[in-house]
XYZ file of C-alpha atoms in Angstrom:
688
model
C 37.433 33.671 40.542
C 36.043 30.961 43.070
C 34.101 28.074 41.623
C 30.932 29.153 43.617
C 31.285 32.605 41.840
C 31.927 31.161 38.362
C 28.699 28.850 38.820
C 26.572 31.934 39.851
C 27.755 33.939 36.909
C 26.847 30.994 34.518
C 23.641 30.746 36.035
C 23.195 34.523 35.598
C 23.926 34.349 31.850
C 21.555 31.360 31.609
C 18.629 33.212 33.216
C 19.277 36.253 30.836
C 19.174 34.239 27.760
C 15.905 32.692 28.992
C 14.565 35.951 29.661
C 15.674 37.307 26.322
C 14.026 34.221 24.542
C 10.844 34.577 26.490
C 10.489 38.420 25.683
C 11.343 37.850 21.965
C 8.866 34.973 21.955
C 6.032 36.708 23.756
C 6.249 39.921 21.240
C 6.527 37.768 18.056
C 3.564 35.604 19.326
C 1.606 38.619 19.825
C 2.222 39.673 16.338
C 1.322 36.466 14.955
C -1.977 36.350 16.888
C -2.962 39.641 15.899
C -2.264 38.557 12.287
C -4.320 35.255 12.493
C -6.804 36.044 15.143
C -10.554 35.928 13.552
C -12.702 39.016 13.918
C -15.457 38.561 16.499
C -19.190 38.921 15.611
C -22.081 39.546 17.777
C -24.891 37.435 16.152
C -27.876 35.097 17.191
C -30.095 33.011 15.187
C -32.470 35.075 12.862
C -30.165 38.222 12.975
C -29.717 40.035 9.725
C -26.139 40.155 8.588
C -24.890 43.678 7.944
C -21.812 42.507 5.893
C -20.633 39.492 4.170
C -19.196 37.043 6.802
C -16.334 34.946 5.359
C -14.096 32.211 6.622
C -10.573 33.736 7.794
C -9.067 30.185 7.619
C -9.769 26.787 6.043
C -11.540 24.386 8.222
C -13.671 21.166 7.874
C -17.493 21.305 8.214
C -17.825 18.208 10.171
C -21.695 18.070 10.322
C -21.886 18.474 6.603
C -19.255 16.112 5.961
C -21.128 13.601 8.073
C -24.268 14.025 6.341
C -22.490 13.576 2.971
C -20.919 10.393 4.354
C -24.421 9.307 5.505
C -25.963 9.886 2.216
C -23.045 8.017 0.381
C -23.459 4.950 2.533
C -27.285 4.904 2.294
C -26.543 4.256 -1.378
C -24.463 1.412 -0.890
C -26.208 -1.695 -1.901
C -25.665 -5.130 0.046
C -23.219 -7.343 -1.675
C -24.282 -10.920 -2.621
C -22.641 -14.002 -3.968
C -24.280 -16.183 -6.462
C -24.239 -19.822 -5.712
C -24.460 -21.653 -9.023
C -24.457 -24.933 -7.289
C -27.936 -24.463 -5.828
C -29.591 -24.673 -9.286
C -27.247 -27.544 -10.294
C -28.290 -29.479 -7.344
C -31.879 -28.759 -8.236
C -31.379 -30.148 -11.744
C -29.420 -33.105 -10.573
C -32.285 -34.101 -8.144
C -35.025 -34.004 -10.566
C -32.646 -35.959 -13.249
C -31.908 -38.470 -10.387
C -35.748 -38.908 -9.573
C -36.867 -39.306 -13.072
C -33.980 -41.521 -14.189
C -34.957 -43.861 -11.107
C -38.547 -43.856 -12.101
C -37.677 -44.728 -15.722
C -35.267 -47.526 -14.592
C -37.647 -49.135 -11.935
C -40.449 -49.301 -14.605
C -38.257 -51.869 -16.557
C -37.850 -53.905 -13.203
C -39.572 -56.816 -11.818
C -39.536 -55.375 -8.146
C -42.812 -55.278 -6.507
C -44.473 -51.846 -5.666
C -43.185 -51.636 -1.949
C -39.659 -52.235 -3.003
C -39.896 -49.708 -5.665
C -41.174 -47.145 -3.114
C -38.396 -47.936 -0.690
C -35.839 -47.179 -3.552
C -37.507 -44.033 -4.666
C -37.547 -42.802 -1.076
C -33.667 -43.467 -0.826
C -33.340 -40.389 -3.276
C -31.197 -37.575 -1.700
C -32.677 -34.099 -2.012
C -36.266 -35.460 -2.960
C -38.941 -35.842 -0.274
C -41.934 -38.103 -1.522
C -44.895 -39.428 0.402
C -45.820 -43.116 -0.263
C -49.029 -42.209 -2.255
C -46.794 -39.665 -4.555
C -44.514 -42.499 -5.019
C -47.478 -44.877 -6.243
C -48.729 -42.381 -8.392
C -45.373 -41.604 -10.118
C -44.712 -45.371 -10.490
C -47.871 -45.673 -12.231
C -46.910 -43.129 -14.873
C -45.795 -44.396 -18.358
C -42.216 -44.155 -19.381
C -42.652 -41.806 -22.261
C -44.714 -39.350 -20.025
C -41.875 -39.630 -17.387
C -39.404 -38.328 -20.101
C -41.604 -35.483 -21.118
C -42.310 -34.616 -17.563
C -38.453 -34.638 -16.759
C -37.771 -32.343 -19.618
C -40.477 -30.013 -18.687
C -39.430 -29.726 -14.999
C -35.886 -28.969 -15.916
C -37.223 -26.213 -18.292
C -39.222 -24.742 -15.398
C -36.251 -24.929 -12.864
C -34.153 -23.101 -15.432
C -36.691 -20.273 -16.029
C -37.154 -19.935 -12.171
C -33.509 -19.279 -11.663
C -33.196 -16.763 -14.460
C -33.689 -14.303 -11.633
C -31.643 -14.744 -8.563
C -33.464 -15.646 -5.648
C -31.842 -13.707 -2.546
C -31.334 -15.392 0.909
C -33.384 -13.999 3.647
C -35.958 -12.578 1.487
C -39.163 -14.273 1.510
C -40.743 -12.206 -1.077
C -37.997 -13.181 -3.612
C -38.469 -16.842 -2.744
C -42.172 -16.585 -2.973
C -42.197 -14.991 -6.282
C -39.913 -17.850 -7.624
C -42.295 -20.502 -6.460
C -45.285 -18.610 -7.797
C -43.601 -18.541 -11.147
C -42.875 -22.231 -10.934
C -46.681 -22.889 -10.205
C -47.875 -20.812 -13.127
C -45.321 -22.786 -15.284
C -46.816 -26.190 -14.169
C -50.366 -24.960 -14.599
C -49.520 -23.711 -18.061
C -48.617 -27.397 -19.049
C -52.270 -28.340 -18.828
C -51.530 -31.710 -17.388
C -53.659 -33.940 -15.292
C -54.576 -32.449 -11.924
C -52.800 -35.335 -10.133
C -49.794 -35.203 -12.259
C -49.702 -31.500 -12.030
C -50.073 -31.463 -8.149
C -47.044 -34.190 -7.903
C -44.787 -32.205 -10.426
C -45.429 -28.898 -8.680
C -44.579 -30.200 -5.204
C -41.368 -31.855 -6.614
C -40.272 -28.524 -8.296
C -41.183 -26.283 -5.415
C -39.016 -28.380 -3.187
C -36.133 -27.617 -5.223
C -36.468 -24.076 -5.513
C -34.208 -22.637 -2.797
C -32.129 -19.204 -2.407
C -29.129 -19.010 -4.378
C -27.995 -15.360 -3.845
C -26.494 -15.184 -0.534
C -25.516 -11.851 1.436
C -21.749 -11.349 1.729
C -21.056 -9.504 4.976
C -17.192 -9.109 4.068
C -17.868 -7.653 0.504
C -20.416 -5.318 1.948
C -18.012 -4.065 4.719
C -15.182 -3.571 1.941
C -17.620 -1.351 -0.063
C -18.551 0.737 3.054
C -14.883 1.316 3.599
C -14.161 2.226 0.173
C -17.050 4.821 0.286
C -16.033 6.289 3.431
C -12.314 6.478 2.116
C -13.460 8.050 -1.142
C -16.066 10.424 0.233
C -14.192 13.741 0.571
C -14.885 16.055 3.624
C -16.669 19.348 3.154
C -14.303 21.946 3.661
C -14.840 25.685 4.166
C -12.237 27.451 2.198
C -10.568 30.704 3.422
C -12.506 33.771 2.386
C -15.479 31.683 1.554
C -18.785 33.561 2.427
C -20.392 31.788 5.380
C -23.334 34.533 5.701
C -24.270 36.984 3.001
C -24.921 40.411 3.761
C -28.686 41.118 4.118
C -29.702 37.650 4.750
C -30.920 36.111 8.331
C -28.188 33.912 10.056
C -29.436 30.121 10.449
C -28.504 28.070 13.294
C -26.048 26.170 11.255
C -24.257 29.126 10.277
C -24.147 30.190 14.002
C -22.523 26.752 14.435
C -20.064 27.144 11.613
C -19.148 30.709 12.707
C -18.740 29.327 16.496
C -16.296 26.581 15.149
C -14.201 29.188 13.318
C -14.159 31.238 16.321
C -15.901 34.085 14.932
C -18.785 34.208 17.762
C -18.475 34.006 21.251
C -15.919 35.130 23.704
C -14.218 31.724 23.714
C -12.275 30.563 20.661
C -13.595 27.508 18.889
C -11.610 24.264 19.071
C -10.173 24.933 15.516
C -8.823 28.522 16.717
C -7.270 26.942 19.829
C -5.564 24.411 17.933
C -4.404 27.207 15.636
C -2.772 29.293 18.562
C -1.054 26.087 19.749
C 0.399 25.210 16.432
C 1.618 28.955 16.117
C 3.130 28.634 19.597
C 5.035 25.369 18.617
C 5.941 26.880 15.193
C 7.493 29.962 16.752
C 9.177 28.333 19.442
C 10.646 25.740 17.002
C 11.991 28.685 14.672
C 13.739 30.746 17.674
C 14.900 27.616 19.159
C 16.610 26.652 15.916
C 17.988 29.950 15.619
C 19.498 29.977 18.992
C 20.919 26.481 18.614
C 22.501 27.491 15.401
C 24.369 30.391 16.888
C 25.234 28.294 19.903
C 26.598 25.532 17.778
C 28.528 27.492 15.168
C 29.233 30.821 16.730
C 29.802 30.246 20.429
C 31.505 33.606 20.800
C 28.406 35.331 19.536
C 26.245 33.200 21.927
C 28.219 34.102 25.012
C 28.138 37.827 24.032
C 24.896 38.664 25.661
C 24.832 41.997 23.833
C 24.966 40.462 20.390
C 22.197 38.182 21.297
C 19.941 41.125 22.367
C 21.064 42.759 19.156
C 20.026 39.893 16.822
C 16.699 39.675 18.647
C 16.061 43.196 18.591
C 16.594 43.481 14.854
C 14.402 40.278 14.514
C 11.537 41.839 16.558
C 11.752 45.270 15.068
C 11.596 43.987 11.436
C 8.851 41.701 12.271
C 6.854 44.742 13.726
C 7.491 46.598 10.498
C 6.029 43.471 8.503
C 2.847 43.597 10.603
C 2.494 47.414 10.384
C 3.364 47.823 6.722
C 1.285 44.902 5.645
C -1.817 47.044 6.247
C -0.925 49.236 3.472
C 0.399 46.588 1.246
C 2.617 43.386 1.897
C 4.750 44.272 -0.942
C 5.967 47.570 0.640
C 7.612 45.613 3.736
C 11.134 46.409 4.116
C 12.117 42.966 4.008
C 15.919 43.463 3.322
C 16.332 45.541 6.595
C 17.136 42.776 8.894
C 19.436 40.912 6.460
C 21.562 44.272 5.670
C 21.722 44.968 9.491
C 22.490 41.675 10.644
C 25.374 41.270 7.957
C 26.821 44.683 8.841
C 26.645 44.288 12.578
C 27.101 40.559 13.200
C 28.085 38.394 10.133
C 26.632 37.392 7.052
C 26.481 33.707 7.918
C 24.371 34.345 10.845
C 22.128 36.833 9.025
C 21.785 34.286 6.228
C 20.453 31.514 8.543
C 18.448 33.553 10.999
C 16.687 35.566 8.258
C 15.882 32.548 6.111
C 14.259 30.787 9.077
C 12.414 34.281 9.707
C 10.755 33.910 6.306
C 8.378 31.249 7.913
C 7.104 33.909 10.612
C 6.750 36.624 7.756
C 4.722 34.128 5.724
C 2.465 33.766 8.819
C 2.221 37.618 9.154
C 1.340 38.135 5.729
C -1.308 35.415 5.285
C 1.059 33.055 3.413
C 1.096 35.217 0.370
C 3.276 33.210 -2.036
C 4.630 36.356 -3.769
C 5.782 37.868 -0.392
C 7.279 34.568 0.497
C 9.433 34.397 -2.598
C 10.396 38.046 -2.070
C 11.252 37.431 1.445
C 13.471 34.616 0.634
C 15.349 36.515 -2.146
C 15.928 39.416 0.264
C 17.175 37.165 2.953
C 19.679 35.400 0.753
C 20.847 38.261 -1.152
C 20.868 40.853 1.681
C 23.059 38.777 3.747
C 25.415 37.973 1.123
C 25.743 41.139 -0.954
C 27.505 43.051 1.864
C 29.965 40.700 3.190
C 32.746 42.173 1.562
C 31.717 45.915 1.800
C 34.489 48.169 1.424
C 32.727 51.568 1.723
C 29.543 53.072 3.027
C 28.132 53.639 -0.383
C 28.279 49.805 -0.820
C 24.873 49.977 1.215
C 23.292 52.300 -1.339
C 24.525 50.101 -4.339
C 23.246 46.954 -2.500
C 19.891 48.400 -1.776
C 19.533 49.546 -5.471
C 20.453 46.088 -6.715
C 17.972 44.219 -4.269
C 15.279 46.597 -5.188
C 15.576 45.748 -8.879
C 15.784 42.172 -8.169
C 12.591 42.439 -5.887
C 10.739 44.375 -8.525
C 11.653 41.983 -11.172
C 10.692 38.810 -9.116
C 7.469 40.667 -8.187
C 6.551 41.438 -11.725
C 7.399 37.962 -12.845
C 5.489 36.175 -10.318
C 2.672 38.537 -10.687
C 2.435 37.849 -14.576
C 2.322 33.977 -13.474
C -0.414 34.277 -10.778
C -2.757 37.088 -12.233
C -3.889 38.845 -15.528
C -4.381 42.128 -13.747
C -1.417 44.330 -15.331
C -2.319 47.320 -13.287
C -1.947 45.443 -9.943
C 1.131 43.696 -11.220
C 2.962 47.030 -12.025
C 1.498 48.591 -8.774
C 2.969 45.699 -6.571
C 6.186 45.870 -8.398
C 6.549 49.462 -7.759
C 5.760 48.907 -4.006
C 8.382 46.211 -3.804
C 11.023 48.593 -5.209
C 10.002 51.454 -2.687
C 9.899 48.858 0.259
C 13.594 47.802 -0.565
C 14.554 51.375 -0.676
C 12.936 52.083 2.446
C 14.763 49.301 4.098
C 18.162 50.595 2.631
C 17.286 54.007 4.216
C 16.351 52.549 7.667
C 19.580 50.387 7.636
C 21.741 53.383 6.927
C 20.017 55.580 9.514
C 19.944 52.777 12.327
C 23.480 51.517 11.892
C 25.345 54.424 13.651
C 22.857 54.188 16.407
C 23.056 50.353 16.999
C 27.007 50.515 16.568
C 27.251 52.820 19.445
C 24.398 51.287 21.767
C 25.913 48.002 21.640
C 29.538 48.813 21.067
C 29.831 46.841 17.861
C 32.655 47.326 15.342
C 31.368 46.921 11.845
C 33.304 47.263 8.538
C 32.125 50.651 7.992
C 33.590 51.995 11.505
C 36.910 50.369 10.566
C 37.168 51.676 7.147
C 36.628 55.116 8.888
C 39.798 54.608 10.825
C 41.771 53.912 7.606
C 41.191 57.611 6.846
C 44.837 59.190 6.916
C 43.144 62.154 8.652
C 42.091 60.216 11.661
C 43.561 61.625 14.784
C 45.740 58.734 15.956
C 46.845 57.737 12.437
C 47.899 61.456 11.592
C 49.617 61.464 14.924
C 51.695 58.388 13.702
C 52.527 59.903 10.380
C 53.754 63.275 11.790
C 55.559 61.786 14.717
C 56.802 58.597 13.505
C 56.876 58.508 9.828
C 59.306 55.515 9.356
C 56.846 53.547 11.687
C 53.776 54.679 9.624
C 55.498 53.580 6.396
C 56.353 50.206 8.086
C 52.592 49.984 9.201
C 51.383 50.663 5.518
C 53.875 47.899 4.397
C 52.608 45.300 6.959
C 48.869 46.457 6.134
C 49.455 45.317 2.562
C 51.145 42.012 3.516
C 48.297 41.245 6.137
C 45.339 42.263 3.976
C 46.304 40.097 1.250
C 47.320 37.132 3.225
C 44.020 37.381 5.238
C 41.930 37.334 1.841
C 43.836 33.981 1.095
C 42.958 32.269 4.197
C 39.488 33.456 4.569
C 40.165 35.756 7.632
C 38.633 39.460 7.709
C 41.034 41.592 5.391
C 39.574 44.684 6.804
C 40.369 43.896 10.401
C 43.866 42.836 9.149
C 44.412 45.972 7.516
C 43.293 48.438 10.055
C 45.032 46.379 12.763
C 48.301 46.839 11.009
C 47.942 50.613 10.454
C 47.679 50.921 14.256
C 49.639 48.035 15.741
C 52.690 50.236 16.449
C 51.139 53.366 17.500
C 52.785 52.983 20.668
C 55.974 53.938 19.144
C 54.915 57.762 18.840
C 55.794 58.068 22.594
C 59.611 57.516 21.878
C 59.892 57.401 18.099
C 63.563 57.697 17.788
C 64.195 54.609 19.676
C 63.182 52.601 16.780
C 65.356 52.159 13.847
C 62.890 52.985 11.173
C 62.629 56.524 12.728
C 66.290 57.271 12.925
C 67.164 59.607 10.460
C 70.743 60.198 11.463
C 73.255 57.480 12.149
C 72.936 58.162 16.015
C 71.356 55.679 17.811
C 69.847 56.401 21.237
C 70.356 52.809 22.391
C 74.136 53.267 22.532
C 73.854 55.704 25.372
C 71.715 53.593 27.741
C 72.021 49.933 28.997
C 70.311 47.011 27.063
C 68.024 46.537 29.962
C 66.657 49.767 29.708
C 66.465 49.679 25.953
C 64.494 46.402 26.344
C 61.968 48.082 28.635
C 61.571 51.000 25.923
C 61.156 48.676 23.289
C 58.620 46.494 24.974
C 56.787 49.320 26.469
C 55.530 50.485 23.002
C 52.907 47.770 23.211
C 51.531 49.055 26.642
C 51.813 52.614 25.547
C 49.947 51.733 22.169
C 47.117 50.307 23.966
C 46.846 53.265 26.308
C 46.646 55.461 23.116
C 44.038 53.151 21.547
C 41.919 53.358 24.421
C 42.523 57.210 24.675
C 41.435 57.673 21.001
C 38.563 55.151 21.393
C 39.823 52.729 18.880
C 37.812 49.516 18.706
C 38.598 46.655 21.162
C 39.189 44.239 18.204
C 42.215 46.709 17.095
C 43.286 46.954 20.756
C 43.730 43.216 20.764
C 45.751 43.184 18.001
C 47.900 46.055 19.465
C 48.345 43.859 22.568
C 49.111 40.643 20.650
C 50.994 41.560 17.769
C 54.549 40.725 19.632
C 52.777 37.896 21.633
C 55.416 36.677 24.205
C 58.542 36.922 21.774
C 62.040 37.567 22.997
C 63.657 40.735 22.046
C 66.549 38.836 20.965
C 69.056 41.490 20.167
C 69.179 42.895 23.744
C 68.954 39.677 25.454
C 71.987 38.153 23.558
C 73.813 41.485 23.981
C 73.328 41.357 27.837
C 74.049 37.431 27.869
C 77.327 37.881 25.860
C 78.519 40.886 28.076
C 77.329 39.435 31.409
C 79.978 37.741 33.871
C 77.400 35.362 34.812
C 75.292 34.574 31.636
C 73.204 31.873 33.389
C 71.667 34.529 35.531
C 70.235 36.453 32.857
C 66.594 35.580 32.553
C 64.767 35.247 29.285
C 61.576 36.596 31.108
C 63.156 39.912 31.610
C 63.537 40.303 27.731
C 60.008 39.068 26.570
C 56.916 40.932 25.594
C 54.203 40.618 28.203
C 51.652 39.167 25.663
C 49.107 37.605 25.303
C 49.867 35.577 22.255
C 47.432 36.276 19.275
C 44.089 34.704 19.697
C 42.613 35.432 16.220
C 43.754 34.709 12.658
C 43.973 38.275 11.949
C 46.259 38.845 15.056
C 48.521 35.917 13.943
C 48.894 37.238 10.400
C 49.862 40.794 11.448
C 52.394 39.113 13.863
C 53.980 37.179 10.993
C 53.698 40.369 8.626
C 55.214 42.780 11.149
C 58.229 40.413 11.672
C 58.646 39.616 8.297
C 58.590 43.040 6.797
C 61.095 44.451 9.308
C 63.571 41.563 8.785
C 63.420 41.575 5.044
C 64.065 45.504 5.084
C 67.149 44.782 7.107
C 68.556 42.478 4.604
C 71.597 44.064 2.797
C 71.158 43.509 -0.993
C 67.976 41.585 -0.911
C 67.407 38.708 -3.545
C 64.723 36.284 -4.010
C 66.716 33.548 -2.067
C 67.600 35.768 0.850
C 64.094 36.815 1.134
C 62.649 33.410 1.039
C 64.981 31.957 3.592
C 64.315 34.974 6.006
C 60.398 34.352 5.666
C 60.869 30.790 6.249
C 62.961 31.221 9.267
C 60.579 33.690 10.758
C 57.537 31.740 10.389
C 59.300 28.561 11.694
C 60.358 30.587 14.789
C 56.793 31.803 15.656
C 55.380 28.317 14.985
C 57.975 26.516 17.032
C 58.192 29.184 20.056
C 54.302 28.701 20.374
C 53.287 32.202 19.340
C 50.445 30.757 17.131
C 48.939 28.246 19.334
C 45.889 30.277 20.256
C 44.887 31.391 16.718
C 43.027 29.478 14.299
C 45.897 29.285 11.655
C 46.584 25.925 10.198
C 49.557 24.572 8.789
C 48.108 25.067 5.382
C 47.103 28.458 6.196
C 50.803 29.247 7.124
C 51.785 27.735 3.902
C 49.408 30.103 2.035
C 50.636 33.047 4.038
C 54.220 32.288 3.246
C 53.587 32.052 -0.572
C 51.537 35.574 -0.266
C 54.415 37.026 1.382
C 56.990 35.812 -0.908
C 54.909 37.158 -3.846
C 54.412 40.567 -2.325
C 57.815 41.009 -0.967
C 59.691 40.036 -4.201
C 57.574 42.632 -5.855
C 58.738 45.190 -3.333
C 62.212 44.582 -3.087
C 63.059 43.560 -6.710
C 66.318 44.390 -8.023
C 66.416 47.743 -9.848
C 68.890 48.809 -12.695
C 71.429 51.407 -11.900
C 70.778 54.413 -14.008
C 73.755 55.741 -15.861
C 74.902 59.543 -15.198
C 75.959 61.754 -17.865
C 79.779 62.176 -17.928
C 81.017 65.736 -17.588
C 83.042 67.009 -20.761
C 86.577 68.500 -20.115
C 87.389 71.918 -20.810
C 89.837 72.351 -23.771
């Protein structure tokens, strides 16, 4: 294939996958939209509601939240800081003034000098006439006036005087004036004292902007928004619709042709959620199961099962979400693809199921259990009845979980028992659907399931019966190889069913000329003795090609056909090769290529195991008087030969796997070819 052609094919595959993703996305998104899309109402302000209109989703009432916040902020008082130093300064100024007056009265300074000294006092403003008057007051009176002035200052500052509040300052000064009048002093003394005190009354309670802003922020933080809960009644039946209700209904997308902002956001989130889920599913398959990802039919099958199961979820949920056949997708995907893909894909689908069922907690739990159990319970299915047993197990488990969660969440026993019954019915329905759809999907997508393989193990199947009737020795050999291969496959985590069925059919090509193979030669006559070694080689090698033709004729699955084609790989038919070479006059001219199987070499674990089991069984059977040591030596040699000749290069068997297989073969073969005692015979009595 040319480079250009390969690139074109790769591009086509990419286009197909993108198209598949798009179709699956559109269908699933439509299902989600129908589940979450709000019901539209034709209402105007003043209309009478014919039914209770409830919110179909949770949303924030922005207007109500704003009004609530404004109300809370209006109750926030301005924050002030008390400056105690204002009162202290006033008291200090009065103390200083009167102490100075008392000290000057004892000095011999003239009046002018005394006035100058008084006017030097900071915080006190005195006119010359006031100074003269104060200097004339006796010392005893000054002491008394000082005490009374300080008491008045103290009483005034009992109540804080707010800054930028003229009324507060005016009240304080009025109180001081009244206190001075109450002293019943001489009018001149009273006026001077009042002026001194009034000058000292200043605001001591100042507005703190930072504290106020912190308080506002705290209120804004702690004020919860008004939330309209899901299923909360917006408009009650029989009541006129208000303008505010119209606004809320519009915001919820319940009125008008266009969806509200909240609804549009919901649609966007749904699209992101769905694309993320599907993208992760595709990436998981691409990363871990490249063969499935490259098989477009299997990708289509996975998406078909997903979409079909989600359609059922949407449809059945109208009756009851508990009746949804949640186990259907895990069962089908496990049987048709593999349980690990089923486990991951259906676990991710729980997110979509949750959205389709209104995030019902009980349904989500049941969906998770069905995804986990449904994917794993059938991974080692051996017969068709296993589907029935698995379905019943999941049904009982779903019923128990529904009942248990129902008791926790509700006290309505009638609903609890009814939902539990629905859950069991839904699971049984899933099992019935899975059983019915399985053959259709198998044939449509050409998928080889375990059930289909098990049907081939029936001795009455046409090709196996042909092998039994026409080549009984080969049939017996195939049964022994199957036992060896199945046990080894289980030990190395390969598919034991494929290994067993592949072993049954690996030598069906020998039915064309059965007597040319040793196991079918009843008499001692060997037909190879009458023909050349080259012709014998062609006959021996041809059983692979003829087996492949028979497999196609009898519609044997491709996975078994591959084993038939690969079970000899490109090994050398040593017996005839060395025979020809030893008898040839020119041994160097004898080519190995003429005595090798055409291949290909095994490409899977199962094919590699069957190659080893086939060679080991035939070789051990040829040992005269087999012992444990001889068997072990033969098994070791064969495994080494296949490994060193590169026959196992393309399969996934590791050296550790080969050691496990070797031990498994030895255990089985030693059981088959164990030494038996020689039974004694009765001696005949001589006639007397």
